[in-house]
JSON list of C-alpha atoms and ligand atoms in Angstrom, two decimals:
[
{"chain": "V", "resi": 56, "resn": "UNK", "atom": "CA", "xyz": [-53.57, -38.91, -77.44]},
{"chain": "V", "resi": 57, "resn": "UNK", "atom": "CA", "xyz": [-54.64, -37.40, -74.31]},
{"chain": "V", "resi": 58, "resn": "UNK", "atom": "CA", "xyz": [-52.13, -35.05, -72.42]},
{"chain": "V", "resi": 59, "resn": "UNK", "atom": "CA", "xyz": [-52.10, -32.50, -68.89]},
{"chain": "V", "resi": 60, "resn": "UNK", "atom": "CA", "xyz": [-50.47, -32.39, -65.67]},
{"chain": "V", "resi": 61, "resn": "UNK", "atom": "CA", "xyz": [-53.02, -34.25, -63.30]},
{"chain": "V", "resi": 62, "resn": "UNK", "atom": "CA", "xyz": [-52.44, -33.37, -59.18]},
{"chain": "V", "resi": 63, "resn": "UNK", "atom": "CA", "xyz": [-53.58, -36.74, -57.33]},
{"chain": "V", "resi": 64, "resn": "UNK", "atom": "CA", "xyz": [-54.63, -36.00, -53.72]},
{"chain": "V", "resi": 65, "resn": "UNK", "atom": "CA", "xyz": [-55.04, -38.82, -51.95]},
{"chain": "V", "resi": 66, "resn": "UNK", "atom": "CA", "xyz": [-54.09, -40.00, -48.29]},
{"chain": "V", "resi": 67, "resn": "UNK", "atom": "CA", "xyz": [-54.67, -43.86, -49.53]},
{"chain": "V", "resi": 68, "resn": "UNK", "atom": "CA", "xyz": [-51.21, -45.33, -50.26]},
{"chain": "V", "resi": 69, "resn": "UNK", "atom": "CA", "xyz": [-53.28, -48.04, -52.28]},
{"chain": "V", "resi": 70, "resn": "UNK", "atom": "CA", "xyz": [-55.60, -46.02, -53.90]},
{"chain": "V", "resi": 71, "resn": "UNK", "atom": "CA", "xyz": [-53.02, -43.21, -54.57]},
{"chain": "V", "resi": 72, "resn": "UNK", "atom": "CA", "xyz": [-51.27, -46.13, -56.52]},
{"chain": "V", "resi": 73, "resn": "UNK", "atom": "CA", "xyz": [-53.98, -47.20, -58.46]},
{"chain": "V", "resi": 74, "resn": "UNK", "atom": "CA", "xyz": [-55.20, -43.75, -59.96]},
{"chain": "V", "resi": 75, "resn": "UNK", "atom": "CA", "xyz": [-51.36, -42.94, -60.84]},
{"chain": "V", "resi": 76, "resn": "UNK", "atom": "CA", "xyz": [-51.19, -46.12, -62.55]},
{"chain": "V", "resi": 77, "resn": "UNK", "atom": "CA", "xyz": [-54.66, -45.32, -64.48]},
{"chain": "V", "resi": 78, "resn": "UNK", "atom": "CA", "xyz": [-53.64, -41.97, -65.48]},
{"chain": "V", "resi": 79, "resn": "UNK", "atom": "CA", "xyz": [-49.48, -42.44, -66.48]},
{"chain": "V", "resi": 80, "resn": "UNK", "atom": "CA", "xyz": [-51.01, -45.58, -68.72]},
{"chain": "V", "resi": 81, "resn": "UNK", "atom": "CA", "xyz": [-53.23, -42.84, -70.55]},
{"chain": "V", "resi": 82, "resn": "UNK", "atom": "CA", "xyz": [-50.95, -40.69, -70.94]},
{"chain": "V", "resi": 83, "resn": "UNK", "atom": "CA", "xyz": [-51.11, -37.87, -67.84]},
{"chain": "V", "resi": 84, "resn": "UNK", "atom": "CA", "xyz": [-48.12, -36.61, -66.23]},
{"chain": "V", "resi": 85, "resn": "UNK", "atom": "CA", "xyz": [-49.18, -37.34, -62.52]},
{"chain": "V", "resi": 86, "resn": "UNK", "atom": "CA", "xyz": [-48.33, -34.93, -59.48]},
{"chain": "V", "resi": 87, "resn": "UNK", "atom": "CA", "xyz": [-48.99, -36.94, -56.12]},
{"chain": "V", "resi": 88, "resn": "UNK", "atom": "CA", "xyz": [-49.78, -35.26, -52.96]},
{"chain": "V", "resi": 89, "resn": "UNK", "atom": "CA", "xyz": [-50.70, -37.19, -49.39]},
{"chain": "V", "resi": 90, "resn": "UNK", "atom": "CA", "xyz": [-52.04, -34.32, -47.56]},
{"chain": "V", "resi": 91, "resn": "UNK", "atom": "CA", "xyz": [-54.09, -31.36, -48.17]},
{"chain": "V", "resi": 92, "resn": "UNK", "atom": "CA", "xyz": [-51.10, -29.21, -47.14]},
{"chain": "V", "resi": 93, "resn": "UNK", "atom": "CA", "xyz": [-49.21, -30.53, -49.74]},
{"chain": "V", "resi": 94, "resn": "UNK", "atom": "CA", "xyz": [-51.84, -30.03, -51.98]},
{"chain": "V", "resi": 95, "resn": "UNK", "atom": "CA", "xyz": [-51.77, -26.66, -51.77]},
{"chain": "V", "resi": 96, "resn": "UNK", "atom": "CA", "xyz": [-48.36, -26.06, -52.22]},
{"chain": "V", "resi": 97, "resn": "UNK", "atom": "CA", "xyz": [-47.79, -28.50, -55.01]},
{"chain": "V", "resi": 98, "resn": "UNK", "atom": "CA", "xyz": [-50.87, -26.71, -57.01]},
{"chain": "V", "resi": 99, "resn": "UNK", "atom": "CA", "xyz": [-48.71, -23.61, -56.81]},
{"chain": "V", "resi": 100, "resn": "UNK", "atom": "CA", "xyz": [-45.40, -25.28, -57.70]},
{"chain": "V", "resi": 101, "resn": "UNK", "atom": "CA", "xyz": [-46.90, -27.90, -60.48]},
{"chain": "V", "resi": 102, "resn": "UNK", "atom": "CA", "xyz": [-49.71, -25.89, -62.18]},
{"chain": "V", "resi": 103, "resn": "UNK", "atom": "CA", "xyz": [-51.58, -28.73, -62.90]},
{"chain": "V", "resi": 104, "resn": "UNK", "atom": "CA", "xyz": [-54.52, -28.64, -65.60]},
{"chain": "V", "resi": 105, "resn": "UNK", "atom": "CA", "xyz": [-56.43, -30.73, -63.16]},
{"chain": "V", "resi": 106, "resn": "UNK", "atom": "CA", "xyz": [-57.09, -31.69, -59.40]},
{"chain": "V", "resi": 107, "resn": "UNK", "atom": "CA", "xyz": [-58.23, -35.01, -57.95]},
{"chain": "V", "resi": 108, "resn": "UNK", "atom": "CA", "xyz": [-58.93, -34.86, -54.93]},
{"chain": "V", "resi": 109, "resn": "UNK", "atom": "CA", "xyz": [-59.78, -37.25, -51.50]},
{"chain": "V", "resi": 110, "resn": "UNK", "atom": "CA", "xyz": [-61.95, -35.22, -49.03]},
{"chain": "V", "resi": 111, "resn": "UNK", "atom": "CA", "xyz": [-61.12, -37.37, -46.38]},
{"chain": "V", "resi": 112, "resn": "UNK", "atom": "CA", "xyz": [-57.26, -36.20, -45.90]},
{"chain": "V", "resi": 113, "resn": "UNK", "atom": "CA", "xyz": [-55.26, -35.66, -42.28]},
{"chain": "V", "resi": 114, "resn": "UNK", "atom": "CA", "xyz": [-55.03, -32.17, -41.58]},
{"chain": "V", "resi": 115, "resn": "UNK", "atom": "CA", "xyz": [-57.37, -29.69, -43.59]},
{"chain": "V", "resi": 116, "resn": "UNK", "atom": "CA", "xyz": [-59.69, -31.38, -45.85]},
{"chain": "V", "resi": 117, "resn": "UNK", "atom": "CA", "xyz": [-60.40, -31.55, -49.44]},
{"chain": "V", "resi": 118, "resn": "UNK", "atom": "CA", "xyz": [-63.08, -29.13, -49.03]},
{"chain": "V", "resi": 119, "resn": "UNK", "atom": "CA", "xyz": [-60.46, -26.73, -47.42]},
{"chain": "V", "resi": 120, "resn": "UNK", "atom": "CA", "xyz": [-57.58, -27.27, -49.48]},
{"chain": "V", "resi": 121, "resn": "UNK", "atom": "CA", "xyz": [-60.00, -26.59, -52.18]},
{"chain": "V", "resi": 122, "resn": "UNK", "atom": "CA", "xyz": [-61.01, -23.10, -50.72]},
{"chain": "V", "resi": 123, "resn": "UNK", "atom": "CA", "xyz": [-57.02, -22.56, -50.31]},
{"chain": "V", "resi": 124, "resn": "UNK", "atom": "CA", "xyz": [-56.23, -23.14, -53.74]},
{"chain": "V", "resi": 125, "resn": "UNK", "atom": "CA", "xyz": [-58.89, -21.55, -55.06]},
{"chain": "V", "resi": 126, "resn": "UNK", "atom": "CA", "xyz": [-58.13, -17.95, -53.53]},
{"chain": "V", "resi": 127, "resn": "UNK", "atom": "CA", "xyz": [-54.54, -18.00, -55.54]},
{"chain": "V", "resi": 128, "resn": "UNK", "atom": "CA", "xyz": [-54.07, -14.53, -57.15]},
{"chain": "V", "resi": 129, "resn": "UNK", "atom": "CA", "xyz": [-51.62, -13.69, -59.86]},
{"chain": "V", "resi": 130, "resn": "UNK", "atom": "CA", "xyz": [-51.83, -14.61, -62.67]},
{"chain": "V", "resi": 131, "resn": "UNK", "atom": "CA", "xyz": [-51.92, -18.33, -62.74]},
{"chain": "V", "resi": 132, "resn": "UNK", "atom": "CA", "xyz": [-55.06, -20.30, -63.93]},
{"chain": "V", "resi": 133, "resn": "UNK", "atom": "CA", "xyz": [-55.56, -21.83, -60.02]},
{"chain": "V", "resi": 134, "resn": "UNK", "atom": "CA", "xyz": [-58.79, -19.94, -58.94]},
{"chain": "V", "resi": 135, "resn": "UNK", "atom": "CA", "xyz": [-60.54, -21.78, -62.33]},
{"chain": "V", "resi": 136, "resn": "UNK", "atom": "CA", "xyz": [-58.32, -25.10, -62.24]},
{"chain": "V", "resi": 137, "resn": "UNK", "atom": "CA", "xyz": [-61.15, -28.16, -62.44]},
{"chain": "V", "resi": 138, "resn": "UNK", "atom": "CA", "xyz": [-61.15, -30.15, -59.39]},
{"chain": "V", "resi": 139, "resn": "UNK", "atom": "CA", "xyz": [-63.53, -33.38, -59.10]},
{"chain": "V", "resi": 140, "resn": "UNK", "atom": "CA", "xyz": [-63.93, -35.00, -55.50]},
{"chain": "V", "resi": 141, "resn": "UNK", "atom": "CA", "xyz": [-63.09, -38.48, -54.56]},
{"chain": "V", "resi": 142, "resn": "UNK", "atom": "CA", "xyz": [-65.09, -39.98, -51.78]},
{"chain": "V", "resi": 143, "resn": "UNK", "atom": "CA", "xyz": [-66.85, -42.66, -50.68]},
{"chain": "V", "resi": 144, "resn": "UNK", "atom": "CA", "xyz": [-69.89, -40.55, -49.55]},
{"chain": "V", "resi": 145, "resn": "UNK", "atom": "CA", "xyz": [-72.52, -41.96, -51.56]},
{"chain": "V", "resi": 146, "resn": "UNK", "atom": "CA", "xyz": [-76.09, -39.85, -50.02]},
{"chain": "V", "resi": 147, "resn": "UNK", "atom": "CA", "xyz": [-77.37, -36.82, -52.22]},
{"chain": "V", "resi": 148, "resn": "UNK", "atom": "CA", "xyz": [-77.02, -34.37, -50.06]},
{"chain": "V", "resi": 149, "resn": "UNK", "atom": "CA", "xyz": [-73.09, -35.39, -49.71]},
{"chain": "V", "resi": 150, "resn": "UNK", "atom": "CA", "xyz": [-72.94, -34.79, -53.40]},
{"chain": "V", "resi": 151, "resn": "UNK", "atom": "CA", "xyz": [-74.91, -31.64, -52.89]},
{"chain": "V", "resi": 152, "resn": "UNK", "atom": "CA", "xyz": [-71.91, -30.62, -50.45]},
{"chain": "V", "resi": 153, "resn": "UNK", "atom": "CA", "xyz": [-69.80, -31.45, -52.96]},
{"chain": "V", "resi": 154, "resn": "UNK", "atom": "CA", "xyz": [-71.56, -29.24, -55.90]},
{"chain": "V", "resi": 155, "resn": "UNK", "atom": "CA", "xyz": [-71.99, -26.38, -53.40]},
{"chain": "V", "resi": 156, "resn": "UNK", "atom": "CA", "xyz": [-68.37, -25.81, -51.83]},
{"chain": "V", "resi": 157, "resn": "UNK", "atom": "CA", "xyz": [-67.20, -25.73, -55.18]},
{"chain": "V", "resi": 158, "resn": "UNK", "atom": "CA", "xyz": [-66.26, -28.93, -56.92]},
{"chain": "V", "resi": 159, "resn": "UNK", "atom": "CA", "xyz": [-66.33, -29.16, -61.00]},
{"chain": "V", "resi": 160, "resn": "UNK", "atom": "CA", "xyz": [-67.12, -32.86, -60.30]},
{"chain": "V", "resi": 161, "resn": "UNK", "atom": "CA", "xyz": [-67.63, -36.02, -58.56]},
{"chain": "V", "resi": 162, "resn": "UNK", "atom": "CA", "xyz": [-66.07, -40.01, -58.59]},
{"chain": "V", "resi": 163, "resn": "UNK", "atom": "CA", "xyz": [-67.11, -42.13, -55.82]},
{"chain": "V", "resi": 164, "resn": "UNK", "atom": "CA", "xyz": [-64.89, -44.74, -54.25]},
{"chain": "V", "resi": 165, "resn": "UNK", "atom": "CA", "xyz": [-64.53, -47.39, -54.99]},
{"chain": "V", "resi": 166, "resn": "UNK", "atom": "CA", "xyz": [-63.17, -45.88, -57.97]},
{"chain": "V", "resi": 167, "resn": "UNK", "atom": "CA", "xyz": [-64.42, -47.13, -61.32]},
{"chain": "V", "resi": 168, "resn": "UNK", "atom": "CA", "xyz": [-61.68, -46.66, -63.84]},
{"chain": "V", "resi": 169, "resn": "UNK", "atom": "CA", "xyz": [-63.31, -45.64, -67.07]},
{"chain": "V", "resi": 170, "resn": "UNK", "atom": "CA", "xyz": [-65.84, -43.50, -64.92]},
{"chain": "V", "resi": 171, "resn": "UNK", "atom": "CA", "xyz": [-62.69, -41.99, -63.45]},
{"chain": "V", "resi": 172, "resn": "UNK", "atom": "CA", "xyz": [-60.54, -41.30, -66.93]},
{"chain": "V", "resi": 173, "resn": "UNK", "atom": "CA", "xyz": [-64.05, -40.47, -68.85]},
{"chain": "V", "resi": 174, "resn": "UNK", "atom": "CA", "xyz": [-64.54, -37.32, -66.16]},
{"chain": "V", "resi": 175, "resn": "UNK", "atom": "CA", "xyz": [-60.95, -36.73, -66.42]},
{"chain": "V", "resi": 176, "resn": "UNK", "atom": "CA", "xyz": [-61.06, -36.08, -70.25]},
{"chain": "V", "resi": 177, "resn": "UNK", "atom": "CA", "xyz": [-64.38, -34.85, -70.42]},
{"chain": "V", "resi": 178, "resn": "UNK", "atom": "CA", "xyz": [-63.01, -31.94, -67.66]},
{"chain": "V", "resi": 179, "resn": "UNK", "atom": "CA", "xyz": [-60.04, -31.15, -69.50]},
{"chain": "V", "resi": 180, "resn": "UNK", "atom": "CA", "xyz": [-61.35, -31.10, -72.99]},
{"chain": "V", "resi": 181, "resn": "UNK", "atom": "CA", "xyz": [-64.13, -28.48, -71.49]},
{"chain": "V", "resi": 182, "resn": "UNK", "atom": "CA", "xyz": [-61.01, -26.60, -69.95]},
{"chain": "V", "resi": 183, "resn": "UNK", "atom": "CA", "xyz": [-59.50, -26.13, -73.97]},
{"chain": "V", "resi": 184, "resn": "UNK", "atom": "CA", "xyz": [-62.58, -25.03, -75.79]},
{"chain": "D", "resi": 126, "resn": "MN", "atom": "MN1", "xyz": [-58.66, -40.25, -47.56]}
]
């Protein structure tokens, strides 16, 4: 039985629709966010266990909301939270840019669903032990 509060960041009404569909059916309690503005705020309100999310967003970025989120003080678990990247980048050095501003991982769109939930769990199970 797999379980956590997942934050979805995506800008993609479609693709927003598919990965909440992918995640509720397995079992994930699914936090949806459109912008990276959003994103921020909701990973303070929500607390989720982890972050998906677009780099390609209106407004700041995934790579900025990413920074943002991570500089949370306190005493909440935000400035360790995983967060993979979704994008459609597909050269090495993209992923590289990835790796180096601080993701914990990587899907690439078009998103491949058991790629997708495999990361997920794989992320989260990590996060427990
Ligand atoms: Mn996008």
């Amino acid at each position: 039985m797999t379980s956590g509060r997942i934050l979805v960041v995506e800008d993609n009404p479609r693709n927003l629709k598919l990965v909440r569909d992918v995640l509720q059916f397995s079992g994930y309690e699914v936090v949806e966010a459109s912008t990276g503005e959003d994103s921020v705020r909701l990973a303070d309100e929500t607390l989720p266990d982890l972050i998906l999310m677009d780099l390609q967003l209106p407004g700041i970025d995934g790579v900025e909301a990413l920074r943002r989120i991570r500089a949370r003080h306190g005493e909440c678990h935000l400035p360790s939270v995983p967060v993979v990247a979704v994008t459609a980048f597909a050269m090495d050095q993209d992923r590289q840019r990835v790796y180096s501003s601080g993701f914990d991982g990587y899907v690439e769109k078009p998103i491949n669903v058991r790629g997708l939930l495999q990361q997920v769990s794989d992320l989260l199970r990590r996060k427990e032990s």
